Coordinates of C-alpha atoms and ligand atoms in Angstrom, one line a residue:
M1 CA 55.0 96.4 48.5
T2 CA 57.6 94.0 47.2
T3 CA 57.0 90.2 47.7
P4 CA 59.6 88.9 50.2
L5 CA 62.2 86.6 48.8
H6 CA 61.7 83.2 50.4
G7 CA 64.5 80.8 51.1
Q8 CA 64.6 77.7 49.0
M9 CA 65.2 75.1 51.6
M10 CA 63.2 72.0 52.3
D11 CA 60.2 72.6 54.5
V12 CA 60.7 69.4 56.6
P13 CA 58.5 69.5 59.7
L14 CA 60.1 69.3 63.1
T15 CA 58.4 66.2 64.6
V16 CA 59.0 64.3 67.8
S17 CA 59.2 61.0 66.0
S18 CA 62.3 62.3 64.0
L19 CA 64.2 62.3 67.3
L20 CA 63.7 58.6 68.0
A21 CA 64.1 57.8 64.3
H22 CA 67.5 59.6 64.3
A23 CA 68.6 57.7 67.4
S24 CA 67.4 54.4 66.0
R25 CA 69.3 54.9 62.8
H26 CA 72.5 56.5 64.0
F27 CA 72.8 55.3 67.6
G28 CA 70.9 52.1 67.1
T29 CA 73.0 50.0 69.5
T30 CA 73.2 52.7 72.2
E31 CA 71.5 51.4 75.4
I32 CA 68.4 52.4 77.3
V33 CA 68.6 51.0 80.8
S34 CA 65.7 50.9 83.2
K35 CA 65.4 49.8 86.7
R36 CA 62.0 48.2 86.8
I37 CA 59.4 48.4 89.6
E38 CA 60.0 44.7 90.2
G39 CA 63.6 45.7 91.1
D40 CA 65.4 44.0 88.1
V41 CA 67.2 45.9 85.4
H42 CA 65.9 46.0 81.8
R43 CA 68.2 46.9 79.0
Y44 CA 67.7 47.3 75.2
T45 CA 68.6 49.8 72.5
Y46 CA 67.3 52.8 70.7
R47 CA 66.5 50.5 67.8
D48 CA 64.5 48.2 70.0
C49 CA 62.7 51.2 71.5
E50 CA 61.6 52.6 68.1
K51 CA 60.3 49.2 67.0
R52 CA 58.2 48.9 70.1
A53 CA 57.0 52.5 70.0
K54 CA 55.8 51.7 66.5
Q55 CA 54.0 48.6 67.8
L56 CA 52.3 50.8 70.3
A57 CA 51.3 53.3 67.6
Q58 CA 49.8 50.4 65.5
A59 CA 48.0 49.1 68.6
L60 CA 46.5 52.5 69.5
I61 CA 45.4 53.1 65.9
A62 CA 43.8 49.7 65.9
L63 CA 41.9 50.8 69.0
G64 CA 40.5 53.7 67.1
V65 CA 42.8 56.4 68.6
E66 CA 43.1 59.4 66.2
A67 CA 45.4 62.3 65.7
G68 CA 44.7 64.9 68.4
D69 CA 43.3 62.3 70.9
R70 CA 44.8 62.5 74.3
I71 CA 46.4 59.4 75.9
G72 CA 47.2 59.7 79.6
T73 CA 50.1 58.2 81.4
L74 CA 50.7 57.6 85.1
A75 CA 54.1 56.2 85.2
W76 CA 57.7 56.4 86.5
N77 CA 60.8 56.9 84.4
G78 CA 61.2 53.7 82.4
Y79 CA 61.4 52.2 78.9
R80 CA 57.7 51.6 78.5
H81 CA 56.9 55.2 79.4
L82 CA 59.5 56.3 76.8
E83 CA 57.8 54.1 74.2
T84 CA 54.5 55.7 75.2
Y85 CA 56.0 59.2 74.6
Y86 CA 56.9 58.3 71.0
G87 CA 54.2 55.7 70.2
T88 CA 51.5 58.3 70.8
T89 CA 53.0 61.5 69.5
G90 CA 54.5 59.6 66.5
F91 CA 51.1 59.4 64.8
G92 CA 49.7 62.7 66.0
A93 CA 48.0 61.6 69.3
V94 CA 48.9 63.7 72.3
C95 CA 50.8 62.2 75.2
H96 CA 49.3 63.5 78.4
T97 CA 51.7 62.8 81.3
I98 CA 49.9 62.9 84.7
N99 CA 51.5 63.5 88.1
P100 CA 50.5 60.6 90.3
R101 CA 51.5 62.6 93.4
L102 CA 48.5 64.8 93.0
F103 CA 45.4 64.1 95.0
P104 CA 43.1 61.5 93.4
D105 CA 40.4 64.1 93.0
Q106 CA 42.7 66.4 91.1
I107 CA 43.9 63.5 88.9
A108 CA 40.3 62.6 88.0
W109 CA 39.6 66.2 87.3
I110 CA 42.7 66.4 85.0
I111 CA 41.8 63.2 83.1
N112 CA 38.3 64.5 82.5
D113 CA 39.6 68.0 81.5
A114 CA 42.1 66.5 79.1
D115 CA 39.4 64.1 77.9
D116 CA 41.9 61.2 77.8
R117 CA 40.9 58.3 75.6
Y118 CA 43.1 55.7 77.2
I119 CA 45.3 55.7 80.3
L120 CA 48.6 53.8 80.6
F121 CA 49.8 53.2 84.1
D122 CA 52.5 51.5 86.1
T123 CA 51.4 48.6 88.4
T124 CA 52.3 50.7 91.5
F125 CA 49.3 52.9 90.7
A126 CA 46.7 50.1 90.5
Q127 CA 45.0 51.2 93.7
L128 CA 45.0 54.8 92.7
I129 CA 43.3 53.8 89.4
D130 CA 40.8 51.7 91.2
R131 CA 39.8 54.8 93.2
L132 CA 39.4 57.1 90.3
A133 CA 38.4 55.0 87.3
Q134 CA 34.6 55.3 87.9
R135 CA 34.9 59.1 88.0
C136 CA 36.4 59.1 84.5
P137 CA 33.6 57.6 82.4
R138 CA 35.0 58.9 79.1
V139 CA 38.2 56.8 79.3
R140 CA 37.7 53.9 76.9
G141 CA 40.3 51.6 78.4
W142 CA 43.0 51.2 80.9
I143 CA 46.4 49.7 80.0
V144 CA 48.8 48.4 82.6
L145 CA 52.5 48.9 81.7
T146 CA 53.4 45.3 82.3
D147 CA 52.8 41.8 81.0
D148 CA 50.0 39.4 81.8
E149 CA 52.1 37.7 84.4
H150 CA 52.5 40.8 86.5
L151 CA 49.0 42.2 86.2
P152 CA 47.9 43.6 89.6
A153 CA 44.7 42.5 91.2
M154 CA 42.2 45.3 90.6
R155 CA 38.6 45.9 91.2
S156 CA 37.1 48.2 88.7
P157 CA 38.5 49.5 85.5
T158 CA 37.3 47.9 82.3
P159 CA 38.5 47.1 79.8
L160 CA 41.8 46.4 81.4
V161 CA 44.7 45.0 79.4
S162 CA 48.4 44.5 79.8
Y163 CA 50.7 46.6 77.7
E164 CA 52.6 43.6 76.4
T165 CA 49.4 41.9 75.3
L166 CA 48.4 45.0 73.5
L167 CA 51.6 45.2 71.6
E168 CA 52.0 41.6 70.8
P169 CA 49.9 41.3 67.6
H170 CA 51.7 44.2 66.0
D171 CA 55.0 43.9 64.1
G172 CA 56.4 47.4 64.3
T173 CA 56.5 47.9 60.5
F174 CA 55.1 51.3 60.5
D175 CA 56.2 54.6 58.9
W176 CA 55.9 57.6 61.2
P177 CA 53.6 60.0 59.3
L178 CA 54.9 63.5 58.4
L179 CA 52.8 65.6 60.7
D180 CA 52.3 69.3 60.7
E181 CA 54.9 70.6 63.2
R182 CA 52.3 72.8 64.8
Q183 CA 50.2 69.7 65.8
A184 CA 50.0 69.1 69.6
S185 CA 52.6 66.7 71.1
Y186 CA 52.4 66.7 74.9
L187 CA 49.9 67.9 77.5
C188 CA 51.3 68.8 80.9
Y189 CA 49.3 70.3 83.7
T190 CA 50.8 72.7 86.2
S191 CA 50.7 71.7 89.8
G192 CA 49.1 74.9 91.0
T193 CA 48.7 75.2 94.8
T194 CA 45.5 77.3 94.2
G195 CA 42.6 76.5 91.9
N196 CA 42.5 73.7 89.4
P197 CA 45.6 72.8 87.5
K198 CA 46.0 74.3 84.0
G199 CA 47.2 72.4 81.0
A200 CA 50.2 73.5 78.8
L201 CA 49.8 71.9 75.4
Y202 CA 53.2 71.6 73.6
S203 CA 53.6 71.3 69.8
H204 CA 56.0 69.1 67.9
R205 CA 57.8 72.2 66.9
S206 CA 58.2 73.5 70.4
T207 CA 59.2 70.1 71.7
V208 CA 61.9 69.6 69.1
L209 CA 63.2 73.2 69.4
H210 CA 63.4 72.8 73.2
A211 CA 65.3 69.5 72.8
L212 CA 67.8 71.3 70.6
G213 CA 68.1 74.2 73.0
A214 CA 68.4 71.9 76.0
S215 CA 71.2 69.9 74.4
L216 CA 73.5 72.9 73.7
P217 CA 76.9 72.9 75.4
D218 CA 76.0 75.8 77.7
A219 CA 72.7 74.1 78.6
M220 CA 72.8 70.4 79.4
G221 CA 75.6 69.9 77.0
L222 CA 74.6 66.3 76.1
S223 CA 76.4 64.2 73.6
S224 CA 76.7 60.6 72.4
R225 CA 79.5 60.1 74.9
D226 CA 77.1 60.8 77.8
S227 CA 75.1 58.4 80.0
V228 CA 72.3 60.5 81.3
L229 CA 70.0 59.6 84.2
P230 CA 66.9 61.8 84.5
V231 CA 65.8 61.7 88.2
V232 CA 63.3 64.4 87.4
P233 CA 60.1 62.4 86.6
M234 CA 58.8 61.9 83.1
F235 CA 55.4 63.0 84.6
H236 CA 56.8 66.4 85.4
V237 CA 57.4 68.6 82.3
N238 CA 58.7 65.7 80.2
A239 CA 61.6 65.1 82.6
W240 CA 63.0 68.5 81.5
G241 CA 63.2 67.3 77.9
I242 CA 65.8 64.6 78.5
P243 CA 63.7 61.9 76.8
H244 CA 64.0 64.1 73.7
A245 CA 67.5 65.5 74.1
A246 CA 69.0 62.1 74.7
P247 CA 67.9 60.5 71.4
L248 CA 68.7 63.8 69.6
T249 CA 72.3 63.6 70.8
G250 CA 72.7 59.8 71.0
A251 CA 73.2 59.8 74.8
K252 CA 72.7 56.6 76.7
L253 CA 69.5 56.8 78.8
V254 CA 69.3 55.4 82.3
F255 CA 65.9 55.3 84.1
P256 CA 65.6 54.8 87.8
G257 CA 61.9 53.7 87.9
N258 CA 60.5 54.3 91.3
H259 CA 63.8 53.6 93.0
L260 CA 64.6 57.1 94.0
D261 CA 66.3 56.7 97.4
G262 CA 70.0 57.8 97.7
E263 CA 71.4 54.3 97.8
S264 CA 69.5 53.0 94.7
L265 CA 70.3 56.1 92.7
F266 CA 74.0 55.9 93.6
E267 CA 74.3 52.3 92.6
L268 CA 72.5 52.8 89.3
M269 CA 74.8 55.8 88.6
E270 CA 77.8 53.7 89.3
T271 CA 76.9 50.5 87.4
E272 CA 75.7 52.4 84.3
R273 CA 78.6 54.9 84.3
V274 CA 76.3 57.9 84.4
T275 CA 78.0 61.1 83.5
C276 CA 75.1 63.5 83.8
S277 CA 71.9 63.6 85.9
N278 CA 69.1 66.0 86.6
G279 CA 66.7 66.5 89.4
V280 CA 65.2 68.7 92.1
P281 CA 67.2 69.7 95.3
T282 CA 65.2 67.3 97.5
V283 CA 66.4 64.3 95.5
W284 CA 70.0 65.4 95.7
L285 CA 69.7 65.9 99.4
G286 CA 68.8 62.2 99.8
L287 CA 71.6 61.1 97.5
L288 CA 74.2 63.3 99.2
N289 CA 73.1 62.2 102.7
Y290 CA 73.4 58.6 101.7
M291 CA 76.9 59.1 100.2
K292 CA 78.1 60.9 103.3
E293 CA 76.9 58.2 105.6
A294 CA 78.1 55.3 103.4
G295 CA 81.5 57.1 102.7
V296 CA 81.2 56.5 99.0
R297 CA 82.2 58.7 96.0
F298 CA 81.1 59.1 92.4
S299 CA 83.4 57.4 89.8
S300 CA 81.8 58.6 86.6
L301 CA 79.4 61.5 87.3
Q302 CA 80.6 64.7 85.8
R303 CA 77.8 67.2 86.1
T304 CA 74.3 67.5 87.5
G305 CA 71.5 69.8 86.7
I306 CA 69.6 71.2 89.7
G307 CA 66.3 73.1 89.4
G308 CA 62.6 73.1 90.0
S309 CA 63.2 75.1 93.2
T310 CA 66.1 77.1 94.5
C311 CA 69.2 75.1 94.8
P312 CA 70.8 76.0 98.2
P313 CA 74.4 77.3 97.6
A314 CA 75.6 74.8 100.2
M315 CA 74.4 72.0 97.8
L316 CA 76.3 73.4 94.9
R317 CA 79.4 73.6 97.1
T318 CA 79.1 70.0 98.3
F319 CA 78.8 68.6 94.8
E320 CA 81.8 70.6 93.6
D321 CA 84.1 70.8 96.5
E322 CA 83.6 67.4 98.0
Y323 CA 82.8 65.3 94.9
G324 CA 84.3 67.3 92.0
V325 CA 80.9 67.2 90.2
E326 CA 79.9 70.3 88.3
A327 CA 76.5 71.4 89.6
I328 CA 74.4 73.5 87.2
H329 CA 71.6 75.5 88.7
G330 CA 68.7 76.1 86.3
W331 CA 65.2 77.5 86.2
G332 CA 62.1 76.8 84.2
M333 CA 58.5 76.0 84.4
T334 CA 55.8 73.8 82.9
E335 CA 54.6 76.7 80.7
M336 CA 58.2 76.8 79.2
S337 CA 58.7 73.1 78.3
P338 CA 60.5 73.8 80.9
I339 CA 64.0 75.2 80.4
G340 CA 64.5 78.9 80.7
T341 CA 67.9 79.7 82.3
L342 CA 71.0 77.8 83.3
A343 CA 73.9 79.1 85.4
T344 CA 76.9 78.2 83.3
L345 CA 79.8 80.7 82.8
N346 CA 81.1 82.1 79.6
W347 CA 84.8 82.5 78.9
D348 CA 85.0 86.0 80.4
Q349 CA 83.1 85.0 83.6
S350 CA 85.2 81.9 84.1
Q351 CA 88.4 84.1 84.3
R352 CA 87.0 86.0 87.4
P353 CA 88.0 85.3 91.0
P354 CA 86.6 82.0 92.3
E355 CA 84.2 83.7 94.7
E356 CA 82.7 85.9 92.0
Q357 CA 82.3 82.8 89.8
R358 CA 80.6 81.0 92.6
R359 CA 78.3 83.9 93.2
L360 CA 77.2 83.9 89.6
R361 CA 76.6 80.2 89.6
E362 CA 74.3 80.4 92.6
N363 CA 71.9 82.4 90.5
Q364 CA 69.3 80.8 88.3
G365 CA 71.5 81.8 85.3
H366 CA 71.3 83.1 81.8
V367 CA 68.8 82.3 79.1
I368 CA 69.6 79.9 76.4
Y369 CA 68.9 80.7 72.7
G370 CA 65.1 80.4 72.2
V371 CA 64.1 82.2 75.4
D372 CA 63.9 85.9 75.9
M373 CA 63.4 87.4 79.3
K374 CA 62.8 90.7 81.1
I375 CA 61.7 92.0 84.5
V376 CA 58.9 94.4 84.9
G377 CA 57.9 96.7 87.8
D378 CA 54.4 97.1 89.2
D379 CA 53.8 99.9 86.7
G380 CA 54.4 97.5 83.8
R381 CA 57.7 99.2 82.8
D382 CA 60.9 97.3 82.0
L383 CA 63.4 97.3 84.9
P384 CA 67.2 97.7 84.5
W385 CA 69.5 94.7 84.5
D386 CA 71.6 95.9 87.4
G387 CA 71.2 93.0 89.8
V388 CA 69.3 95.2 92.3
A389 CA 66.0 96.2 90.7
F390 CA 63.5 93.4 91.0
G391 CA 60.1 92.7 89.5
E392 CA 58.1 90.1 87.8
L393 CA 59.9 87.9 85.3
H394 CA 58.4 87.8 81.8
V395 CA 59.5 85.4 79.1
R396 CA 58.7 84.6 75.5
G397 CA 60.0 82.2 72.9
P398 CA 59.0 79.3 70.7
W399 CA 58.6 76.9 73.6
V400 CA 56.7 79.2 75.9
I401 CA 52.9 78.9 76.0
E402 CA 50.6 81.3 74.4
R403 CA 47.4 80.2 76.2
Y404 CA 46.4 77.3 78.5
F405 CA 44.6 74.2 77.2
Q406 CA 40.8 74.7 76.9
K407 CA 41.1 78.4 78.0
D408 CA 40.1 81.2 75.7
D409 CA 41.8 84.1 77.3
S410 CA 45.5 84.6 76.8
P411 CA 47.7 85.0 79.9
L412 CA 50.2 87.1 77.8
V413 CA 51.0 90.7 78.6
N414 CA 52.1 92.6 75.5
G415 CA 53.2 89.3 73.9
W416 CA 55.2 88.1 77.0
F417 CA 54.3 85.4 79.5
P418 CA 54.2 86.6 83.1
T419 CA 55.9 83.8 85.1
G420 CA 54.7 84.8 88.6
D421 CA 58.3 84.7 89.7
V422 CA 60.0 87.8 91.1
A423 CA 63.6 88.2 90.0
T424 CA 66.6 90.4 89.5
I425 CA 68.8 90.3 86.4
D426 CA 72.4 91.5 86.6
R427 CA 74.8 93.0 84.0
D428 CA 76.0 89.6 83.0
G429 CA 72.4 88.7 82.2
F430 CA 72.2 86.3 85.2
M431 CA 68.7 86.0 86.6
R432 CA 68.1 85.5 90.3
I433 CA 64.7 84.4 91.6
T434 CA 63.9 86.2 94.8
D435 CA 60.4 84.8 95.3
R436 CA 57.1 83.6 93.8
C437 CA 54.9 86.7 93.5
K438 CA 52.5 85.2 95.9
D439 CA 55.1 84.2 98.5
V440 CA 56.7 87.7 98.7
I441 CA 57.0 89.1 102.2
K442 CA 56.3 92.7 102.5
S443 CA 57.6 94.4 105.7
G444 CA 56.7 98.0 106.0
G445 CA 56.0 98.1 102.3
E446 CA 59.4 96.7 101.3
W447 CA 60.1 93.3 99.8
I448 CA 62.1 90.7 101.6
S449 CA 63.5 87.8 99.6
S450 CA 62.3 84.6 101.4
I451 CA 64.7 82.6 99.2
E452 CA 67.7 84.6 100.4
V453 CA 66.7 84.1 104.0
E454 CA 66.2 80.3 103.3
N455 CA 69.6 80.0 101.6
L456 CA 71.5 81.5 104.5
A457 CA 69.8 79.1 106.9
M458 CA 70.5 76.2 104.6
A459 CA 74.2 76.9 104.9
H460 CA 74.2 75.7 108.5
P461 CA 75.1 72.1 108.7
A462 CA 72.2 71.3 111.1
V463 CA 69.6 72.6 108.8
A464 CA 68.0 70.0 106.4
E465 CA 65.3 72.3 105.1
A466 CA 64.2 75.9 105.6
A467 CA 61.1 77.8 104.6
C468 CA 60.6 81.5 105.2
I469 CA 57.1 82.8 105.1
A470 CA 55.2 86.0 105.9
C471 CA 53.7 86.3 109.3
A472 CA 51.1 89.0 110.2
H473 CA 52.5 91.9 112.2
P474 CA 50.6 94.8 113.6
K475 CA 53.2 97.4 112.8
W476 CA 55.0 96.2 109.7
S477 CA 52.1 94.4 108.2
Q478 CA 54.2 91.3 107.6
R479 CA 57.5 90.0 109.1
P480 CA 59.5 86.9 108.1
L481 CA 59.1 83.7 110.1
L482 CA 61.6 81.0 109.5
V483 CA 60.5 77.4 109.7
I484 CA 63.3 74.8 110.0
V485 CA 63.6 71.1 109.7
K486 CA 66.8 69.9 111.5
H487 CA 69.0 67.0 110.5
K488 CA 68.8 64.3 113.1
D489 CA 71.6 64.2 115.6
V490 CA 72.9 67.7 114.8
E491 CA 71.9 70.5 117.2
V492 CA 71.4 74.2 116.6
T493 CA 69.7 76.9 118.6
R494 CA 67.4 79.6 117.4
D495 CA 70.0 82.2 118.4
E496 CA 72.8 80.4 116.5
L497 CA 70.7 80.5 113.4
L498 CA 69.8 84.2 113.8
A499 CA 73.5 85.0 114.2
L500 CA 74.0 83.7 110.7
Y501 CA 72.3 86.7 109.3
E502 CA 74.4 89.3 111.1
G503 CA 76.3 91.3 108.5
K504 CA 75.0 89.3 105.6
V505 CA 71.6 90.9 105.0
A506 CA 69.9 94.1 105.9
K507 CA 68.9 93.9 109.6
W508 CA 65.2 94.2 108.7
W509 CA 65.5 91.0 106.6
I510 CA 66.4 88.9 109.7
P511 CA 63.5 86.6 110.7
D512 CA 61.5 87.7 113.7
D513 CA 61.1 84.1 114.8
I514 CA 62.4 80.6 114.1
V515 CA 60.3 77.6 114.6
F516 CA 61.6 74.0 114.4
V517 CA 59.3 71.3 112.9
N518 CA 59.6 67.7 111.9
E519 CA 58.6 68.2 108.3
L520 CA 57.5 70.8 105.8
P521 CA 54.5 70.5 103.5
H522 CA 55.4 69.9 99.8
T523 CA 53.5 70.1 96.6
A524 CA 53.1 67.1 94.2
T525 CA 56.2 68.2 92.4
G526 CA 58.3 68.4 95.6
K527 CA 58.3 72.1 96.0
L528 CA 57.7 73.8 99.3
N529 CA 54.0 74.4 99.8
K530 CA 54.1 77.8 101.3
L531 CA 50.4 78.3 100.9
K532 CA 49.8 75.4 103.3
L533 CA 52.6 76.5 105.6
R534 CA 51.1 80.0 105.8
E535 CA 47.8 78.4 106.7
L536 CA 49.5 76.3 109.4
F537 CA 51.1 79.3 110.9
R538 CA 48.3 81.7 110.4
D539 CA 47.8 82.2 114.1
H540 CA 51.5 82.2 115.0
V541 CA 52.3 85.1 117.4
L542 CA 55.7 86.6 116.8
P543 CA 57.9 87.3 119.9
L544 CA 57.2 90.6 121.4
Q545 CA 57.4 93.0 118.6
R546 CA 61.0 93.3 117.8
E547 CA 62.1 96.8 116.7
V548 CA 63.1 96.4 113.1
P549 CA 66.0 98.8 112.4
N550 CA 66.6 100.5 109.2
C551 CA 63.5 99.3 107.5
P552 CA 62.8 101.9 104.9
H553 CA 59.1 101.5 105.5
S554 CA 58.2 105.0 105.0
K555 CA 58.5 104.9 101.2
R556 CA 56.9 102.1 99.2
G557 CA 58.3 103.6 96.0
A558 CA 61.4 101.5 95.8
A559 CA 59.7 98.1 96.0
G560 CA 56.7 99.4 94.0
S561 CA 58.9 100.3 91.2
G562 CA 60.8 97.2 91.6
S563 CA 64.0 98.2 93.2
T564 CA 65.1 97.1 96.7
P565 CA 67.4 99.0 99.0
A566 CA 70.8 97.4 99.0
P567 CA 71.4 95.1 101.9
E568 CA 73.7 96.7 104.4
Ligands
LIG1 P1 56.7 73.9 87.6 O1 55.9 74.4 86.5 O2 56.0 72.9 88.5 O3 58.0 73.3 87.1 O4 57.1 75.1 88.5 C1 57.8 76.2 88.0 C2 58.1 77.1 89.1 O5 59.1 76.5 90.0 C3 58.8 78.4 88.7 O6 57.9 79.3 88.2 C4 59.6 78.8 89.9 O7 58.7 79.4 90.8 C5 60.0 77.5 90.5 N1 61.4 77.2 90.1 C6 61.8 76.4 89.1 N2 63.2 76.3 89.1 C7 63.6 77.1 90.1 C8 64.9 77.5 90.6 N3 66.0 77.0 90.1 N4 64.9 78.4 91.7 C9 63.7 78.9 92.2 N5 62.5 78.5 91.8 C10 62.4 77.7 90.8

């Protein structure tokens, strides 16, 4: 065997600190603006941010924190949280972002599982910390992300110190060490609806490669001319990588803190001339409702990334047709750092008729370089990319997990990560999520896409939120039940909603019943909690067994091998 000829280029490791160092040196005066919990606006620059991140690194090292130690955060999007991102990972510690919307029991469980050394938290979470501190005996200290003046009154955790007091003795003259790029950078737990959450442990290499991929023109397309406002929380999958992609590209960063209502977001977007923003559909719903009621329009926003759960087509249309803002639907997951696909069009696709373009962009989209995907049937075989066959979506790539934190067995199947999402992929390579594997509705052995059913309901102006779940049925085993939250002051009847489906989907996809409720249960990351919903409607009795026409119930083969009969 001949020895391979190696390239002769520098082996410079890809480290998270290099992103902030780059911004500090080349975009040193570019601003980072944060709406603080107190309501005032804080502004400083990338250069200031790097200095303070270094002060934090010095402080943590002085406290005895070592490379590999986990440092937990319970915090909103803001400059101190950003400093924590870099001040921990910069010297090899691991930044463990914790979702404060989880139940306290789960948070305590996560802190103990991660074995966090210190926890940094925003003042809004003082009571929460009071409740869980005693259950986390291995945490050495609790740091409040504020100054002494604003320290909240708290009962229990000791030692307790304000962040500003911790930083004060340190001068920020510190060189980021050259770490091995395979060292751990961030720890993010999934917000599973069943069982305990599982940790995804990113590396410096995966974080930096993801930031590069996320910044590409056909992804978030960030640049130093952008002002970017991540609404998606920094405690949820690193705010989709924006805190890394922004310093990489030199984009101005705007943080909303905990001011996430429509009016506050709109005002911040306007005053900071935000060009690009990212968040889950629920947040945009609040913003769009506010804008409609207040009769206001965006003056700087150019594009918005929407993901985390299915973006209703009606929302894409509102952004584009009413406000002239490009809405980019994307898909990803904690296990993927998180970006997997985005629905932007290439040159050829953008020449097609407007309706065809729209249809493409309603999908979850194409992969970006760095992610490889395929769909597999029940028998484990790859399925065709014809837009019809559907099966479980598998992915692989340098920012996809290989195994979960503290778990020995690998979840991979032949080197691919099974996402638990059910999808189709069309000839354009556009992926469309039809369901979570566990939310799939099987009627007479055939799959019904709950997401398609929900999307059609969401197109009605009276519908604020829709969830389609499986309901037990004596003949068909399961039938779809649609649960609706109406907008206030807009009326719609069950029959009007059912009429929406006529001619748009196969007759056997039409829900057997529609129930109106005041609210739907959500997970800690704002996704519909269908597990809870199914429990709530476990005893629901469907109207007298409707005959379900044309349901190809006799043969399970199609669904089993991953293909669905074409809707009529
Ligand atoms: P998380 O790890 O909490 O970010 O959740 C990831 C899961 O959210 C994915 O596996 C999908 O089930 C769902 N998800 C994310 N983005 C989308 C999207 N655009 N459409 C539908 N489901 C999505």
